[in-house]
Amino acid sequence: MLSNNVNILLVEDDEVDAISVRRVLAKHGISNPLYVANDGWEALAMLSGGKGLPKIVKPCVVLLDINLPKMDGFEFLNELRKDPELRTTNVIMLTSSEDELEIKKAYDFDVKGYLIKPLVTEDLSKLLAQIA
Amino acid sequence: MYNLRRMTGEKPVVQHLIKCCASYLYTVSVVAIGWFFAHVGGYTFSILVHSILFIIMLLAAQFYRKISKKYLAIAIGYTAIIIAVPLYSMPFTDYRHFAFLGLIMTAYLSPYPMAIILAGIVNISVFLSYLGRWPDTDQLLGHTFGMAIMSVSFAVIIHLLRSLTRERDNYRQLNIQLQETNKQLVFLAEDLKRKNTELNQFAYVASHDLKAPLRGITNLVEWIEEELEDALQGEARKYMDLLQVRAQRMENLIDGLLQYSRVGSTEVKKELVNCQELLKEVLEDLSPPLSFRFSFAENLPQIFTNRVGLKQVLLNLIGNAVKHHTREDGLVEVTVREAGRFYEFSIADDGPGVAPEFQQKIFVLFQTLKPRDTLESTGIGLPLVKKIVEEQGGEIRVASEEGKGAIFSFTWPKGSEGDTADA
């Protein structure tokens, strides 16, 4: 099971999807702190702190959607991997795209897993266990 | 050659000969009239009559179509002859023979019948010049006869040459047109391909984007249900259930559309498919009631083909037979026979059947024969099957009577390496 000190940053612009993740986690007794960023830009700001947004402290894991406004999932990954402080951040994709090209692209950015919506807790737990 | 002539509308040679003789006969009759006028009114009167005829003909020609350069050349030639006639004071010579025949040739080369008529008039002028010099009737007839034969021979040769030239020109024209049409076809085919791809892309993207909010709705309905729990009763409970069924139907429709739009849009790798095993897989996927009976033919082939497509077709057809059956102990029979470079698969059931008036309708997108929520019917299943089969170059049809079961038959190509059948 998940160690309680891992912060989860969900990057998701759809409120219903965000609630869905929150509910699923709650239902399975996963009580890690869950933060939600609406786009890649906001997520970066939250990880590096500043811009008036709450800073996410390590250890943390990012649950990342692909289709996002302002800065999409891949642009976010690109920026993340360039940042010397954040480049090692664990990322798990959580998206509705089953496109093989996108899956490959995501793994090229060294993501720890690729999950298809809706979120299945067991899959997430397994991945988190691997990371921890 | 014969076919080409038919294609280009070229008349056969015999018809040319008839036309040529007829025009010469006409020329001779004009000569006769000219001779008559000269005989009655004298040389000057005859010239006058011809000049008037010439002007009328020019006007008529101008009325019917624009005067061509060739036509004008002949008219100028004619005028020259009229002027030259008084100069014909010396005895008739070979030189004038040739001048005359040259004119006839020019006339026959021209595509205008009017030119032939003009040549006839020239004919008269020349004869009238004889008339002034040699009133001897025997000599005149002799000359006329000789010239007639020569003119006809020339005319025949010229007509043959003309028909050959025209045939060649037509052939060239046809070739050019064919190349033009080919280019257009290639362009159209590319355009069509591009539009098809765009359309499929559109359907795919649209369906994909439709799914996201729908998933949201499904989630929200589920949560409302969870939040309300026991408070949800009576009508509200019923409406909530209906809402969920509708949302499910929407999802089925979108999935169906996604599937439908994907057919043929991606290159599929062919593989050797054992139909017996494929049918086993289909049954595993369908998991029909245990009491349902299936009978598969012994001679099911191995085909080198698109496995996913063939499986989808069998899955849908057998699935339909099970889904629409009124009894739990229905029977589905799958048989196959060879039909040229195709296999014809038949899926026969002893279910309720399809009434003749609906047999075309069932292959039309979104057409269902039962209230939409009674079964998981989206109206995409059979159209999808049809699209897959036709994509392979095959056909699908149904034979059925209401209440007496249905037989769905489709043809599927044997495939280039599929001749290892019955191995």
CSV table of C-alpha atoms in Angstrom, one decimal, chain B:
chain,number,residue,atom,x,y,z
B,1,MET,CA,-9.7,-1.1,-86.8
B,2,TYR,CA,-13.3,-2.0,-87.1
B,3,ASN,CA,-14.0,-1.3,-83.4
B,4,LEU,CA,-12.1,1.9,-83.6
B,5,ARG,CA,-14.2,3.0,-86.6
B,6,ARG,CA,-17.3,2.3,-84.6
B,7,MET,CA,-16.0,4.1,-81.6
B,8,THR,CA,-15.1,7.2,-83.6
B,9,GLY,CA,-18.4,7.1,-85.6
B,10,GLU,CA,-16.5,6.8,-88.9
B,11,LYS,CA,-18.6,5.6,-91.7
B,12,PRO,CA,-17.6,2.4,-93.6
B,13,VAL,CA,-15.9,2.8,-96.9
B,14,VAL,CA,-18.9,1.6,-98.9
B,15,GLN,CA,-20.9,4.4,-97.6
B,16,HIS,CA,-18.2,6.8,-98.7
B,17,LEU,CA,-18.3,5.4,-102.2
B,18,ILE,CA,-22.1,5.9,-102.4
B,19,LYS,CA,-21.8,9.4,-101.1
B,20,CYS,CA,-19.0,10.2,-103.5
B,21,CYS,CA,-20.9,8.8,-106.5
B,22,ALA,CA,-24.0,10.7,-105.5
B,23,SER,CA,-22.1,14.0,-105.3
B,24,TYR,CA,-20.5,13.3,-108.7
B,25,LEU,CA,-24.0,12.6,-110.2
B,26,TYR,CA,-25.1,15.8,-108.7
B,27,THR,CA,-22.1,17.6,-110.3
B,28,VAL,CA,-22.9,16.0,-113.7
B,29,SER,CA,-26.5,17.2,-113.4
B,30,VAL,CA,-25.4,20.7,-112.6
B,31,VAL,CA,-23.2,20.4,-115.7
B,32,ALA,CA,-26.2,19.4,-117.7
B,33,ILE,CA,-28.2,22.4,-116.5
B,34,GLY,CA,-25.2,24.7,-117.3
B,35,TRP,CA,-25.0,23.2,-120.8
B,36,PHE,CA,-28.8,23.7,-121.1
B,37,PHE,CA,-28.5,27.4,-120.1
B,38,ALA,CA,-25.6,28.0,-122.5
B,39,HIS,CA,-27.5,26.3,-125.3
B,40,VAL,CA,-30.6,28.4,-124.7
B,41,GLY,CA,-29.1,31.8,-123.7
B,42,GLY,CA,-25.6,31.6,-124.9
B,43,TYR,CA,-22.3,31.8,-123.1
B,44,THR,CA,-22.7,35.2,-121.4
B,45,PHE,CA,-26.2,34.2,-120.0
B,46,SER,CA,-24.7,31.0,-118.6
B,47,ILE,CA,-21.9,32.9,-116.9
B,48,LEU,CA,-24.6,35.2,-115.4
B,49,VAL,CA,-26.7,32.3,-114.1
B,50,HIS,CA,-23.6,30.8,-112.5
B,51,SER,CA,-22.5,34.0,-110.8
B,52,ILE,CA,-26.0,34.3,-109.3
B,53,LEU,CA,-25.9,30.7,-108.2
B,54,PHE,CA,-22.4,31.3,-106.7
B,55,ILE,CA,-23.6,34.3,-104.7
B,56,ILE,CA,-26.7,32.4,-103.4
B,57,MET,CA,-24.5,29.5,-102.4
B,58,LEU,CA,-22.0,31.7,-100.6
B,59,LEU,CA,-24.9,33.4,-98.7
B,60,ALA,CA,-26.4,30.0,-97.8
B,61,ALA,CA,-23.0,28.8,-96.7
B,62,GLN,CA,-22.5,31.9,-94.5
B,63,PHE,CA,-26.0,31.4,-93.1
B,64,TYR,CA,-25.3,27.8,-92.0
B,65,ARG,CA,-21.8,28.0,-90.8
B,66,LYS,CA,-18.8,30.3,-90.9
B,67,ILE,CA,-16.8,30.2,-94.1
B,68,SER,CA,-13.7,28.2,-93.7
B,69,LYS,CA,-10.4,29.1,-95.3
B,70,LYS,CA,-10.7,26.1,-97.6
B,71,TYR,CA,-14.1,27.2,-98.7
B,72,LEU,CA,-12.8,30.7,-99.5
B,73,ALA,CA,-9.9,29.3,-101.5
B,74,ILE,CA,-12.3,27.3,-103.6
B,75,ALA,CA,-14.5,30.4,-104.1
B,76,ILE,CA,-11.5,32.4,-105.2
B,77,GLY,CA,-10.6,29.5,-107.5
B,78,TYR,CA,-14.1,29.5,-109.0
B,79,THR,CA,-13.9,33.3,-109.6
B,80,ALA,CA,-10.6,32.9,-111.3
B,81,ILE,CA,-12.0,30.3,-113.6
B,82,ILE,CA,-15.0,32.5,-114.5
B,83,ILE,CA,-12.7,35.3,-115.4
B,84,ALA,CA,-10.4,32.9,-117.2
B,85,VAL,CA,-13.1,31.3,-119.3
B,86,PRO,CA,-13.1,33.9,-122.1
B,87,LEU,CA,-9.4,33.3,-122.4
B,88,TYR,CA,-10.1,29.7,-123.3
B,89,SER,CA,-9.7,30.4,-126.9
B,90,MET,CA,-7.1,27.8,-127.7
B,91,PRO,CA,-8.0,24.2,-128.2
B,92,PHE,CA,-8.5,22.0,-125.1
B,93,THR,CA,-5.2,20.9,-123.6
B,94,ASP,CA,-3.9,18.5,-121.0
B,95,TYR,CA,-3.0,21.5,-118.8
B,96,ARG,CA,-6.6,22.4,-118.4
B,97,HIS,CA,-7.4,18.7,-117.6
B,98,PHE,CA,-5.1,18.9,-114.6
B,99,ALA,CA,-6.4,22.3,-113.5
B,100,PHE,CA,-9.9,20.9,-113.5
B,101,LEU,CA,-9.0,17.7,-111.6
B,102,GLY,CA,-7.0,19.7,-109.1
B,103,LEU,CA,-10.0,21.7,-108.3
B,104,ILE,CA,-12.2,18.6,-107.9
B,105,MET,CA,-9.6,17.2,-105.6
B,106,THR,CA,-9.5,20.3,-103.5
B,107,ALA,CA,-13.2,20.2,-103.3
B,108,TYR,CA,-13.4,16.6,-102.2
B,109,LEU,CA,-10.7,17.2,-99.6
B,110,SER,CA,-12.8,19.9,-98.0
B,111,PRO,CA,-15.1,18.6,-95.3
B,112,TYR,CA,-17.9,20.9,-96.6
B,113,PRO,CA,-20.5,19.5,-99.1
B,114,MET,CA,-20.8,23.1,-100.3
B,115,ALA,CA,-17.3,22.9,-101.7
B,116,ILE,CA,-18.3,19.9,-103.8
B,117,ILE,CA,-21.1,21.9,-105.2
B,118,LEU,CA,-18.7,24.7,-106.0
B,119,ALA,CA,-16.5,22.2,-107.8
B,120,GLY,CA,-19.5,21.2,-109.8
B,121,ILE,CA,-20.0,24.8,-110.8
B,122,VAL,CA,-16.4,25.0,-111.9
B,123,ASN,CA,-17.0,21.9,-113.9
B,124,ILE,CA,-19.8,23.7,-115.7
B,125,SER,CA,-17.6,26.7,-116.5
B,126,VAL,CA,-15.0,24.5,-118.0
B,127,PHE,CA,-17.6,22.7,-120.0
B,128,LEU,CA,-19.1,25.9,-121.2
B,129,SER,CA,-15.7,26.9,-122.4
B,130,TYR,CA,-15.6,23.7,-124.5
B,131,LEU,CA,-19.1,24.5,-125.6
B,132,GLY,CA,-17.9,27.8,-127.1
B,133,ARG,CA,-15.0,26.1,-129.0
B,134,TRP,CA,-16.3,22.7,-129.9
B,135,PRO,CA,-20.0,22.5,-130.7
B,136,ASP,CA,-19.4,18.9,-131.8
B,137,THR,CA,-21.7,16.9,-129.5
B,138,ASP,CA,-19.8,13.6,-129.9
B,139,GLN,CA,-16.5,15.2,-128.8
B,140,LEU,CA,-18.2,17.0,-125.9
B,141,LEU,CA,-19.8,13.7,-124.7
B,142,GLY,CA,-16.5,11.9,-125.0
B,143,HIS,CA,-14.7,14.5,-122.9
B,144,THR,CA,-17.5,14.6,-120.4
B,145,PHE,CA,-17.4,10.8,-120.0
B,146,GLY,CA,-13.7,10.7,-119.7
B,147,MET,CA,-13.6,13.4,-117.1
B,148,ALA,CA,-16.5,11.8,-115.2
B,149,ILE,CA,-14.5,8.5,-114.9
B,150,MET,CA,-11.3,10.3,-113.9
B,151,SER,CA,-13.1,12.6,-111.4
B,152,VAL,CA,-14.9,9.6,-109.8
B,153,SER,CA,-11.6,7.7,-109.5
B,154,PHE,CA,-9.9,10.7,-107.9
B,155,ALA,CA,-12.8,11.3,-105.7
B,156,VAL,CA,-12.8,7.7,-104.5
B,157,ILE,CA,-9.1,7.7,-103.8
B,158,ILE,CA,-9.5,11.1,-102.0
B,159,HIS,CA,-12.4,9.8,-100.0
B,160,LEU,CA,-10.4,6.8,-98.9
B,161,LEU,CA,-7.5,8.9,-97.9
B,162,ARG,CA,-9.7,11.3,-96.1
B,163,SER,CA,-11.4,8.5,-94.1
B,164,LEU,CA,-8.0,7.1,-93.2
B,165,THR,CA,-6.8,10.5,-92.2
B,166,ARG,CA,-9.9,11.2,-90.2
B,167,GLU,CA,-9.6,7.8,-88.5
B,168,ARG,CA,-6.0,8.6,-87.6
B,169,ASP,CA,-7.0,12.0,-86.3
B,170,ASN,CA,-9.9,10.6,-84.4
B,171,TYR,CA,-7.6,8.0,-82.9
B,172,ARG,CA,-5.1,10.6,-81.9
B,173,GLN,CA,-7.9,12.7,-80.5
B,174,LEU,CA,-9.3,9.7,-78.6
B,175,ASN,CA,-5.9,9.0,-77.2
B,176,ILE,CA,-5.5,12.5,-76.0
B,177,GLN,CA,-9.0,12.4,-74.5
B,178,LEU,CA,-8.2,9.1,-72.9
B,179,GLN,CA,-5.0,10.5,-71.3
B,180,GLU,CA,-7.0,13.5,-70.2
B,181,THR,CA,-9.7,11.3,-68.7
B,182,ASN,CA,-7.0,9.1,-67.0
B,183,LYS,CA,-5.4,12.2,-65.4
B,184,GLN,CA,-8.8,13.3,-64.2
B,185,LEU,CA,-9.5,9.9,-62.8
B,186,VAL,CA,-6.3,9.7,-61.0
B,187,PHE,CA,-6.9,13.1,-59.6
B,188,LEU,CA,-10.5,12.2,-58.6
B,189,ALA,CA,-9.3,9.0,-57.0
B,190,GLU,CA,-6.7,10.9,-54.9
B,191,ASP,CA,-9.3,13.5,-54.0
B,192,LEU,CA,-11.7,10.8,-53.0
B,193,LYS,CA,-9.1,9.0,-51.0
B,194,ARG,CA,-8.1,12.2,-49.2
B,195,LYS,CA,-11.8,13.1,-48.4
B,196,ASN,CA,-12.4,9.6,-47.2
B,197,THR,CA,-9.4,9.8,-44.9
B,198,GLU,CA,-10.6,13.2,-43.7
B,199,LEU,CA,-14.1,11.8,-43.1
B,200,ASN,CA,-12.8,8.8,-41.1
B,201,GLN,CA,-10.5,11.1,-39.2
B,202,PHE,CA,-13.4,13.3,-38.4
B,203,ALA,CA,-15.6,10.5,-37.3
B,204,TYR,CA,-12.9,9.2,-35.2
B,205,VAL,CA,-12.0,12.4,-33.5
B,206,ALA,CA,-15.6,13.4,-33.1
B,207,SER,CA,-16.5,10.1,-31.5
B,208,HIS,CA,-13.4,10.2,-29.3
B,209,ASP,CA,-14.3,13.7,-28.1
B,210,LEU,CA,-17.9,12.7,-27.5
B,211,LYS,CA,-16.8,10.0,-25.1
B,212,ALA,CA,-15.1,12.3,-22.6
B,213,PRO,CA,-18.2,14.3,-21.5
B,214,LEU,CA,-20.3,11.2,-21.7
B,215,ARG,CA,-18.0,9.5,-19.3
B,216,GLY,CA,-18.4,12.5,-17.0
B,217,ILE,CA,-22.2,12.2,-17.2
B,218,THR,CA,-22.0,8.5,-16.4
B,219,ASN,CA,-19.8,9.2,-13.4
B,220,LEU,CA,-22.0,12.0,-12.1
B,221,VAL,CA,-25.1,9.9,-12.3
B,222,GLU,CA,-23.4,7.1,-10.5
B,223,TRP,CA,-22.3,9.5,-7.7
B,224,ILE,CA,-25.7,11.1,-7.4
B,225,GLU,CA,-27.1,7.6,-6.9
B,226,GLU,CA,-24.5,6.8,-4.3
B,227,GLU,CA,-25.1,10.1,-2.5
B,228,LEU,CA,-28.9,9.7,-2.4
B,229,GLU,CA,-28.9,6.0,-1.7
B,230,ASP,CA,-32.2,5.1,-0.1
B,231,ALA,CA,-33.6,8.6,-0.7
B,232,LEU,CA,-33.9,7.7,-4.4
B,233,GLN,CA,-37.3,6.1,-4.8
B,234,GLY,CA,-40.4,5.8,-7.0
B,235,GLU,CA,-40.3,7.9,-10.2
B,236,ALA,CA,-36.9,9.4,-9.4
B,237,ARG,CA,-35.4,5.9,-9.2
B,238,LYS,CA,-37.1,5.0,-12.5
B,239,TYR,CA,-35.8,8.1,-14.2
B,240,MET,CA,-32.3,7.5,-12.9
B,241,ASP,CA,-32.3,4.0,-14.3
B,242,LEU,CA,-33.6,5.3,-17.6
B,243,LEU,CA,-30.9,7.9,-17.6
B,244,GLN,CA,-28.2,5.3,-17.1
B,245,VAL,CA,-29.6,3.1,-19.9
B,246,ARG,CA,-29.6,6.1,-22.3
B,247,ALA,CA,-26.0,7.0,-21.3
B,248,GLN,CA,-25.1,3.4,-22.0
B,249,ARG,CA,-26.8,3.5,-25.3
B,250,MET,CA,-24.9,6.6,-26.2
B,251,GLU,CA,-21.7,4.9,-25.3
B,252,ASN,CA,-22.5,1.9,-27.5
B,253,LEU,CA,-23.3,4.2,-30.4
B,254,ILE,CA,-20.1,6.1,-30.0
B,255,ASP,CA,-18.1,2.9,-29.8
B,256,GLY,CA,-20.0,1.5,-32.8
B,257,LEU,CA,-19.2,4.7,-34.8
B,258,LEU,CA,-15.6,4.6,-33.8
B,259,GLN,CA,-15.4,1.0,-35.0
B,260,TYR,CA,-17.3,1.8,-38.2
B,261,SER,CA,-15.1,4.7,-39.1
B,262,ARG,CA,-12.0,2.7,-38.5
B,263,VAL,CA,-12.8,0.0,-41.1
B,264,GLY,CA,-10.4,0.3,-44.0
B,265,SER,CA,-8.7,3.3,-42.6
B,266,THR,CA,-5.8,1.4,-41.3
B,267,GLU,CA,-3.5,-1.0,-43.1
B,268,VAL,CA,-4.1,-4.4,-41.7
B,269,LYS,CA,-1.5,-7.1,-41.7
B,270,LYS,CA,-2.7,-10.4,-43.2
B,271,GLU,CA,-2.1,-13.7,-41.4
B,272,LEU,CA,-3.0,-17.3,-41.9
B,273,VAL,CA,-6.4,-17.8,-40.2
B,274,ASN,CA,-7.8,-21.1,-39.2
B,275,CYS,CA,-11.5,-20.6,-39.4
B,276,GLN,CA,-12.3,-23.5,-37.1
B,277,GLU,CA,-10.2,-21.9,-34.3
B,278,LEU,CA,-11.5,-18.4,-35.2
B,279,LEU,CA,-15.1,-19.7,-34.6
B,280,LYS,CA,-14.1,-21.2,-31.3
B,281,GLU,CA,-12.7,-17.8,-30.2
B,282,VAL,CA,-16.0,-16.1,-31.4
B,283,LEU,CA,-18.0,-18.4,-29.2
B,284,GLU,CA,-15.7,-17.8,-26.2
B,285,ASP,CA,-16.2,-14.0,-26.7
B,286,LEU,CA,-20.0,-14.4,-27.1
B,287,SER,CA,-20.5,-16.8,-24.2
B,288,PRO,CA,-24.0,-17.7,-25.3
B,289,PRO,CA,-26.5,-19.6,-23.1
B,290,LEU,CA,-25.3,-23.2,-22.6
B,291,SER,CA,-28.5,-24.6,-24.1
B,292,PHE,CA,-27.7,-22.9,-27.4
B,293,ARG,CA,-26.5,-25.2,-30.1
B,294,PHE,CA,-23.8,-24.6,-32.8
B,295,SER,CA,-22.9,-26.6,-35.8
B,296,PHE,CA,-19.8,-25.7,-37.7
B,297,ALA,CA,-19.0,-27.3,-41.1
B,298,GLU,CA,-16.1,-29.7,-41.3
B,299,ASN,CA,-14.5,-28.1,-44.4
B,300,LEU,CA,-13.8,-24.7,-42.8
B,301,PRO,CA,-10.8,-23.4,-44.6
B,302,GLN,CA,-7.6,-21.7,-43.6
B,303,ILE,CA,-7.3,-18.3,-45.1
B,304,PHE,CA,-4.5,-15.8,-45.4
B,305,THR,CA,-6.4,-12.7,-44.6
B,306,ASN,CA,-7.3,-9.9,-42.2
B,307,ARG,CA,-8.1,-11.8,-39.1
B,308,VAL,CA,-9.6,-9.0,-37.1
B,309,GLY,CA,-12.1,-8.1,-39.9
B,310,LEU,CA,-13.2,-11.7,-40.4
B,311,LYS,CA,-13.6,-12.3,-36.7
B,312,GLN,CA,-15.7,-9.1,-36.3
B,313,VAL,CA,-18.0,-10.3,-39.1
B,314,LEU,CA,-18.5,-13.7,-37.7
B,315,LEU,CA,-18.9,-12.3,-34.2
B,316,ASN,CA,-21.6,-9.9,-35.2
B,317,LEU,CA,-23.5,-12.4,-37.4
B,318,ILE,CA,-23.4,-15.2,-34.9
B,319,GLY,CA,-24.0,-12.7,-32.0
B,320,ASN,CA,-27.1,-11.4,-33.8
B,321,ALA,CA,-28.4,-15.0,-34.3
B,322,VAL,CA,-28.1,-15.6,-30.5
B,323,LYS,CA,-29.2,-12.1,-29.4
B,324,HIS,CA,-32.3,-12.0,-31.5
B,325,HIS,CA,-33.4,-15.6,-30.9
B,326,THR,CA,-36.6,-16.2,-29.1
B,327,ARG,CA,-35.6,-19.5,-27.5
B,328,GLU,CA,-32.8,-20.5,-25.3
B,329,ASP,CA,-32.1,-23.7,-27.3
B,330,GLY,CA,-31.6,-22.0,-30.7
B,331,LEU,CA,-29.4,-23.6,-33.4
B,332,VAL,CA,-26.8,-21.7,-35.4
B,333,GLU,CA,-25.1,-23.5,-38.4
B,334,VAL,CA,-22.0,-22.2,-40.1
B,335,THR,CA,-21.2,-23.6,-43.5
B,336,VAL,CA,-18.8,-22.6,-46.3
B,337,ARG,CA,-18.5,-23.3,-50.0
B,338,GLU,CA,-16.1,-22.2,-52.7
B,339,ALA,CA,-17.3,-19.5,-55.1
B,340,GLY,CA,-14.5,-18.7,-57.5
B,341,ARG,CA,-11.8,-16.7,-55.8
B,342,PHE,CA,-14.1,-16.3,-52.8
B,343,TYR,CA,-15.3,-18.5,-50.0
B,344,GLU,CA,-19.0,-18.1,-49.3
B,345,PHE,CA,-19.8,-18.4,-45.6
B,346,SER,CA,-23.4,-18.9,-44.5
B,347,ILE,CA,-24.7,-18.4,-41.0
B,348,ALA,CA,-28.1,-20.0,-40.6
B,349,ASP,CA,-30.3,-19.8,-37.5
B,350,ASP,CA,-33.8,-21.0,-36.6
B,351,GLY,CA,-34.7,-17.7,-35.0
B,352,PRO,CA,-37.5,-15.3,-35.7
B,353,GLY,CA,-36.1,-14.4,-39.2
B,354,VAL,CA,-36.3,-11.1,-41.0
B,355,ALA,CA,-39.4,-10.1,-43.0
B,356,PRO,CA,-38.6,-9.4,-46.7
B,357,GLU,CA,-39.5,-5.7,-46.4
B,358,PHE,CA,-36.8,-5.2,-43.8
B,359,GLN,CA,-34.1,-7.2,-45.4
B,360,GLN,CA,-32.4,-4.2,-47.0
B,361,LYS,CA,-33.1,-1.9,-44.1
B,362,ILE,CA,-31.1,-3.9,-41.6
B,363,PHE,CA,-27.9,-3.1,-43.4
B,364,VAL,CA,-28.5,0.7,-43.2
B,365,LEU,CA,-26.7,2.6,-40.5
B,366,PHE,CA,-28.7,3.3,-37.3
B,367,GLN,CA,-31.7,1.2,-38.5
B,368,THR,CA,-33.1,-1.1,-35.8
B,369,LEU,CA,-36.2,-3.2,-36.0
B,370,LYS,CA,-37.0,-3.2,-32.3
B,371,PRO,CA,-37.4,-0.5,-29.7
B,372,ARG,CA,-33.9,0.6,-29.1
B,373,ASP,CA,-33.6,-0.2,-25.4
B,374,THR,CA,-35.1,-3.7,-25.5
B,375,LEU,CA,-31.9,-5.1,-26.8
B,376,GLU,CA,-28.4,-3.7,-27.0
B,377,SER,CA,-29.0,-2.6,-30.6
B,378,THR,CA,-27.3,0.4,-32.0
B,379,GLY,CA,-28.1,-0.1,-35.6
B,380,ILE,CA,-24.4,-0.3,-36.4
B,381,GLY,CA,-23.7,-4.0,-36.2
B,382,LEU,CA,-24.9,-5.1,-39.6
B,383,PRO,CA,-23.8,-2.0,-41.5
B,384,LEU,CA,-20.3,-2.6,-39.9
B,385,VAL,CA,-20.4,-6.2,-41.1
B,386,LYS,CA,-21.4,-5.0,-44.6
B,387,LYS,CA,-18.6,-2.4,-44.6
B,388,ILE,CA,-16.0,-4.9,-43.6
B,389,VAL,CA,-17.1,-7.5,-46.2
B,390,GLU,CA,-17.3,-4.9,-49.0
B,391,GLU,CA,-13.9,-3.5,-48.0
B,392,GLN,CA,-12.6,-7.0,-48.8
B,393,GLY,CA,-14.4,-7.0,-52.2
B,394,GLY,CA,-17.1,-9.4,-50.9
B,395,GLU,CA,-20.9,-9.2,-50.7
B,396,ILE,CA,-23.4,-9.9,-48.0
B,397,ARG,CA,-27.0,-10.9,-48.3
B,398,VAL,CA,-29.8,-12.3,-46.2
B,399,ALA,CA,-32.4,-15.0,-47.1
B,400,SER,CA,-35.2,-15.3,-44.6
B,401,GLU,CA,-38.9,-15.6,-44.0
B,402,GLU,CA,-40.5,-14.3,-41.0
B,403,GLY,CA,-40.7,-17.0,-38.3
B,404,LYS,CA,-38.5,-19.4,-40.3
B,405,GLY,CA,-35.0,-18.3,-39.3
B,406,ALA,CA,-32.5,-16.4,-41.4
B,407,ILE,CA,-29.4,-17.2,-43.4
B,408,PHE,CA,-26.8,-14.5,-43.7
B,409,SER,CA,-24.3,-15.3,-46.5
B,410,PHE,CA,-21.2,-13.4,-47.2
B,411,THR,CA,-18.3,-13.9,-49.5
B,412,TRP,CA,-14.7,-13.4,-48.4
B,413,PRO,CA,-11.6,-13.5,-50.7
B,414,LYS,CA,-9.5,-16.6,-50.5
B,415,GLY,CA,-6.4,-14.5,-50.2
B,416,SER,CA,-3.1,-14.9,-52.1
B,417,GLU,CA,-1.6,-17.4,-49.7
B,418,GLY,CA,-4.9,-18.9,-48.7
B,419,ASP,CA,-4.8,-21.8,-51.0
B,420,THR,CA,-3.5,-24.0,-48.2
B,421,ALA,CA,-7.1,-24.6,-47.4
B,422,ASP,CA,-8.3,-27.9,-46.1
B,423,ALA,CA,-4.8,-28.7,-45.0
